[in-house]
Structures are given as C-alpha cells and as structure tokens.
mmCIF file of C-alpha atoms in Angstrom:
data_model
loop_
_atom_site.group_PDB
_atom_site.id
_atom_site.type_symbol
_atom_site.label_atom_id
_atom_site.label_comp_id
_atom_site.label_asym_id
_atom_site.label_seq_id
_atom_site.Cartn_x
_atom_site.Cartn_y
_atom_site.Cartn_z
ATOM 1 C CA UNK M 696 -0.026 0.052 0.049
ATOM 2 C CA UNK M 697 0.829 3.469 -0.283
ATOM 3 C CA UNK M 698 1.574 5.909 2.495
ATOM 4 C CA UNK M 699 -0.248 9.065 2.858
ATOM 5 C CA UNK M 700 1.382 11.663 5.191
ATOM 6 C CA UNK M 701 -0.082 14.944 6.326
ATOM 7 C CA UNK M 702 0.356 17.638 8.958
ATOM 8 C CA UNK M 703 -2.422 19.550 10.659
ATOM 9 C CA UNK M 704 -1.109 22.860 11.504
ATOM 10 C CA UNK M 705 0.413 23.876 14.845
ATOM 11 C CA UNK M 706 -1.156 23.394 18.320
ATOM 12 C CA UNK M 707 -0.006 25.116 21.342
ATOM 13 C CA UNK M 708 0.336 22.407 24.027
ATOM 14 C CA UNK M 709 2.469 24.566 26.361
ATOM 15 C CA UNK M 710 -0.245 24.978 28.944
ATOM 16 C CA UNK M 711 -0.359 22.272 31.723
ATOM 17 C CA UNK M 712 -3.078 19.574 31.013
ATOM 18 C CA UNK M 713 -4.182 16.636 29.249
ATOM 19 C CA UNK M 714 -4.815 16.906 25.498
ATOM 20 C CA UNK M 715 -6.402 14.115 23.524
ATOM 21 C CA UNK M 716 -5.751 14.122 19.719
ATOM 22 C CA UNK M 717 -8.084 12.013 17.511
ATOM 23 C CA UNK M 718 -9.076 12.331 13.792
ATOM 24 C CA UNK M 719 -10.685 10.425 10.957
ATOM 25 C CA UNK M 720 -10.471 10.542 7.077
ATOM 26 C CA UNK M 721 -12.423 9.107 4.145
ATOM 27 C CA UNK M 722 -10.608 8.039 0.878
ATOM 28 C CA UNK M 723 -12.741 7.866 -2.085
ATOM 29 C CA UNK M 724 -13.372 4.281 -3.354
ATOM 30 C CA UNK M 725 -11.916 2.905 -0.115
ATOM 31 C CA UNK M 726 -15.252 1.233 0.821
ATOM 32 C CA UNK M 727 -13.659 0.046 4.335
ATOM 33 C CA UNK M 728 -15.170 2.533 6.928
ATOM 34 C CA UNK M 729 -13.283 0.502 9.517
ATOM 35 C CA UNK M 730 -10.109 1.950 8.771
ATOM 36 C CA UNK M 731 -11.123 5.506 8.774
ATOM 37 C CA UNK M 732 -10.557 6.380 12.479
ATOM 38 C CA UNK M 733 -7.186 6.916 14.124
ATOM 39 C CA UNK M 734 -6.871 5.768 17.614
ATOM 40 C CA UNK M 735 -6.908 8.434 19.950
ATOM 41 C CA UNK M 736 -3.703 9.669 21.266
ATOM 42 C CA UNK M 737 -3.463 11.573 24.796
ATOM 43 C CA UNK M 738 -0.610 13.883 25.572
ATOM 44 C CA UNK M 739 0.011 15.067 29.125
ATOM 45 C CA UNK M 740 1.807 18.118 29.699
ATOM 46 C CA UNK M 741 2.602 18.395 33.423
ATOM 47 C CA UNK M 742 3.785 21.956 32.757
ATOM 48 C CA UNK M 743 6.736 23.359 34.521
ATOM 49 C CA UNK M 744 7.715 25.672 37.360
ATOM 50 C CA UNK M 745 9.600 28.736 36.284
ATOM 51 C CA UNK M 746 13.115 29.316 37.386
ATOM 52 C CA UNK M 747 14.640 30.146 39.802
ATOM 53 C CA UNK M 748 13.041 27.416 41.902
ATOM 54 C CA UNK M 749 13.544 27.037 45.683
ATOM 55 C CA UNK M 750 12.073 24.501 48.074
ATOM 56 C CA UNK M 751 13.080 24.926 51.803
ATOM 57 C CA UNK M 752 10.258 22.809 53.019
ATOM 58 C CA UNK M 753 8.973 25.229 55.316
ATOM 59 C CA UNK M 754 5.705 24.986 57.158
ATOM 60 C CA UNK M 755 2.896 24.457 56.037
ATOM 61 C CA UNK M 756 4.546 22.304 53.276
ATOM 62 C CA UNK M 757 3.311 18.705 53.699
ATOM 63 C CA UNK M 758 4.170 15.529 51.854
ATOM 64 C CA UNK M 759 0.462 15.374 50.888
ATOM 65 C CA UNK M 760 0.789 19.043 49.672
ATOM 66 C CA UNK M 761 3.720 18.376 47.625
ATOM 67 C CA UNK M 762 2.130 15.326 45.886
ATOM 68 C CA UNK M 763 -0.661 17.642 44.618
ATOM 69 C CA UNK M 764 2.015 20.150 43.514
ATOM 70 C CA UNK M 765 3.792 17.584 41.192
ATOM 71 C CA UNK M 766 6.130 15.799 43.507
ATOM 72 C CA UNK M 767 6.075 12.078 43.484
ATOM 73 C CA UNK M 768 7.474 10.060 46.369
ATOM 74 C CA UNK M 769 8.513 6.410 46.582
ATOM 75 C CA UNK M 770 9.397 5.794 50.258
ATOM 76 C CA UNK M 771 8.588 6.801 53.758
ATOM 77 C CA UNK M 772 9.849 10.417 53.502
ATOM 78 C CA UNK M 773 9.055 13.158 56.162
ATOM 79 C CA UNK M 774 9.496 16.763 56.427
ATOM 80 C CA UNK M 775 11.471 17.601 59.623
ATOM 81 C CA UNK M 776 12.441 20.867 61.277
ATOM 82 C CA UNK M 777 15.318 21.959 63.146
ATOM 83 C CA UNK M 778 16.939 19.582 65.448
ATOM 84 C CA UNK M 779 18.440 17.710 62.419
ATOM 85 C CA UNK M 780 21.649 19.624 62.332
ATOM 86 C CA UNK M 781 20.429 22.146 59.990
ATOM 87 C CA UNK M 782 18.602 25.517 60.584
ATOM 88 C CA UNK M 783 15.651 24.937 58.324
ATOM 89 C CA UNK M 784 13.595 22.152 57.423
ATOM 90 C CA UNK M 785 14.407 19.239 55.055
ATOM 91 C CA UNK M 786 13.314 16.122 53.524
ATOM 92 C CA UNK M 787 14.159 13.204 55.346
ATOM 93 C CA UNK M 788 14.118 9.275 54.742
ATOM 94 C CA UNK M 789 15.185 6.373 56.993
ATOM 95 C CA UNK M 790 16.518 3.431 55.051
ATOM 96 C CA UNK M 791 16.967 -0.016 56.675
ATOM 97 C CA UNK M 792 16.626 -3.463 55.865
ATOM 98 C CA UNK M 793 12.979 -3.539 55.151
ATOM 99 C CA UNK M 794 13.072 -0.081 53.164
ATOM 100 C CA UNK M 795 16.445 -0.337 51.460
ATOM 101 C CA UNK M 796 15.766 2.252 48.909
ATOM 102 C CA UNK M 797 13.622 5.345 48.487
ATOM 103 C CA UNK M 798 13.334 7.885 45.547
ATOM 104 C CA UNK M 799 11.331 11.148 44.660
ATOM 105 C CA UNK M 800 10.588 13.092 41.577
ATOM 106 C CA UNK M 801 10.376 16.990 41.856
ATOM 107 C CA UNK M 802 7.864 18.903 39.566
ATOM 108 C CA UNK M 803 9.136 19.751 36.061
ATOM 109 C CA UNK M 804 11.287 22.957 36.095
ATOM 110 C CA UNK M 805 12.260 24.947 33.126
ATOM 111 C CA UNK M 806 13.481 26.364 30.717
ATOM 112 C CA UNK M 807 16.725 24.497 31.599
ATOM 113 C CA UNK M 808 19.876 25.721 29.981
ATOM 114 C CA UNK M 809 23.483 24.698 29.974
ATOM 115 C CA UNK M 810 24.191 27.400 32.511
ATOM 116 C CA UNK M 811 21.356 26.124 34.836
ATOM 117 C CA UNK M 812 22.570 24.812 38.208
ATOM 118 C CA UNK M 813 20.859 22.568 40.617
ATOM 119 C CA UNK M 814 22.000 22.634 44.233
ATOM 120 C CA UNK M 815 21.032 20.527 47.264
ATOM 121 C CA UNK M 816 22.205 19.774 50.769
ATOM 122 C CA UNK M 817 22.392 16.116 52.086
ATOM 123 C CA UNK M 818 23.881 14.139 54.839
ATOM 124 C CA UNK M 819 24.131 10.489 55.760
ATOM 125 C CA UNK M 820 23.658 9.312 59.386
ATOM 126 C CA UNK M 821 23.391 6.086 61.124
ATOM 127 C CA UNK M 822 20.220 5.671 62.669
ATOM 128 C CA UNK M 823 21.759 3.954 65.818
ATOM 129 C CA UNK M 824 23.445 6.895 67.783
ATOM 130 C CA UNK M 825 21.456 9.651 65.775
ATOM 131 C CA UNK M 826 22.244 12.478 65.602
ATOM 132 C CA UNK M 827 25.919 12.004 66.594
ATOM 133 C CA UNK M 828 26.903 9.070 64.251
ATOM 134 C CA UNK M 829 27.872 9.846 60.693
ATOM 135 C CA UNK M 830 27.302 6.995 58.160
ATOM 136 C CA UNK M 831 30.046 6.012 55.637
ATOM 137 C CA UNK M 832 28.425 4.622 52.445
ATOM 138 C CA UNK M 833 29.485 1.180 51.395
ATOM 139 C CA UNK M 834 30.218 0.203 47.833
ATOM 140 C CA UNK M 835 26.570 -0.702 47.347
ATOM 141 C CA UNK M 836 25.268 2.526 48.782
ATOM 142 C CA UNK M 837 24.583 5.592 46.473
ATOM 143 C CA UNK M 838 22.573 8.693 46.000
ATOM 144 C CA UNK M 839 21.705 9.416 42.588
ATOM 145 C CA UNK M 840 20.610 12.598 40.740
ATOM 146 C CA UNK M 841 19.015 12.177 37.489
ATOM 147 C CA UNK M 842 17.444 14.716 35.085
ATOM 148 C CA UNK M 843 14.987 14.191 32.199
ATOM 149 C CA UNK M 844 14.805 16.162 29.209
ATOM 150 C CA UNK M 845 11.573 14.509 27.795
ATOM 151 C CA UNK M 846 9.249 15.218 30.539
ATOM 152 C CA UNK M 847 10.056 12.098 32.534
ATOM 153 C CA UNK M 848 10.022 9.517 29.870
ATOM 154 C CA UNK M 849 13.700 8.690 30.453
ATOM 155 C CA UNK M 850 16.203 9.965 32.637
ATOM 156 C CA UNK M 851 19.996 10.524 32.537
ATOM 157 C CA UNK M 852 22.240 10.154 35.391
ATOM 158 C CA UNK M 853 23.750 13.452 36.416
ATOM 159 C CA UNK M 854 25.500 13.107 39.521
ATOM 160 C CA UNK M 855 26.157 10.235 42.152
ATOM 161 C CA UNK M 856 27.072 10.365 45.785
ATOM 162 C CA UNK M 857 28.762 7.053 46.845
ATOM 163 C CA UNK M 858 31.549 5.655 48.894
ATOM 164 C CA UNK M 859 34.161 7.312 46.770
ATOM 165 C CA UNK M 860 33.134 10.883 46.968
ATOM 166 C CA UNK M 861 31.013 11.439 49.980
ATOM 167 C CA UNK M 862 32.920 13.258 52.863
ATOM 168 C CA UNK M 863 32.488 11.293 56.025
ATOM 169 C CA UNK M 864 31.250 13.541 58.832
ATOM 170 C CA UNK M 865 28.122 15.208 60.797
ATOM 171 C CA UNK M 866 28.133 18.093 58.514
ATOM 172 C CA UNK M 867 25.596 18.685 55.775
ATOM 173 C CA UNK M 868 27.284 18.477 52.204
ATOM 174 C CA UNK M 869 26.148 20.980 49.417
ATOM 175 C CA UNK M 870 26.289 19.437 45.804
ATOM 176 C CA UNK M 871 26.010 21.645 42.869
ATOM 177 C CA UNK M 872 25.397 20.124 39.377
#
C-alpha cells in the first residue's frame, strides 16, 4: 500500500493539562469504513515551574501537599524541622533492611539551559546513635541525581554520591550540578 502523510497545523500544548488528539478520514473508493478512524492519542503536559525554583520545605509544606504540587514520593519520606543539624526544614527518609531504597521526583522545572545549576544539601547518618553518628556509605550505597529532558519518559544520570566521593562527617554537604 501507499503511504499518505499529512500535517495538521500547529497546536500550542504549552499549558499544563491533558490533550487528546483524534481524527478520521475518508478515501474515495476505499469502501472500508473500519479503517477511517485514528486511535486517540493523549498527551499530558505536566507544565513546568519557572526558574529560579527554591524549596525549603518550610511550614505549612506537607508530603500530601507536595504530592498535589507535582512531587512524587516512593518511600517513607517526612519533612522535618530544626534539630537535624540544619537551621531549616528538610526532606528526610530512614532506610533500613525492610526499606532499602527510596526515591522522589520533583515537579518539572524549566526552561533548563546549559548554565542552569541545581543545588541540594544532604548528609548520611546512622540511625543508631543519631544525631551524633555519621554514616560512611558502602560500595553498594549511593544517592543518584538524575534529570529528564523529555518530561520524565527517560532519565540521565547527572551525579552520584557514593563511597568514593562522600565526605564522611556530621556536616551537611552541598552538591551543585
């Protein structure tokens, strides 16, 4: 069979939302109405948070509130305040044998350029003896920072904190990528 290609103008899908595209056509002499309908295609644009973006996890921010603002959590994260060795609030997770991994996805931010910098503070602590026992990651431990350029379809590894580059100690570490 022959291939018929056509373009249907330009659509502005920049606003956050769900867009469903569908269409149909009729070819003279085809006689088969079953092949006249295209399957509907839904495109979801989560939108993006303008830069500069800053999240200090200050009250009244909650995990439930962040979920409705585009954050996605996989693990028992909590928002904690002072008393964790940092003057402000932070996002915390306790990893142990029954919860060996956790992850979160931030809302889309943009427009990202080659000069855009993402910074975060972290520290690794041992639950036993907290808050006075630092944790030295083993070869199997790591904290990954990944970024997506295609709205979350795929992610590229940007930076890893592991046993080779983590400065052992009680201090918070700042990473800028």
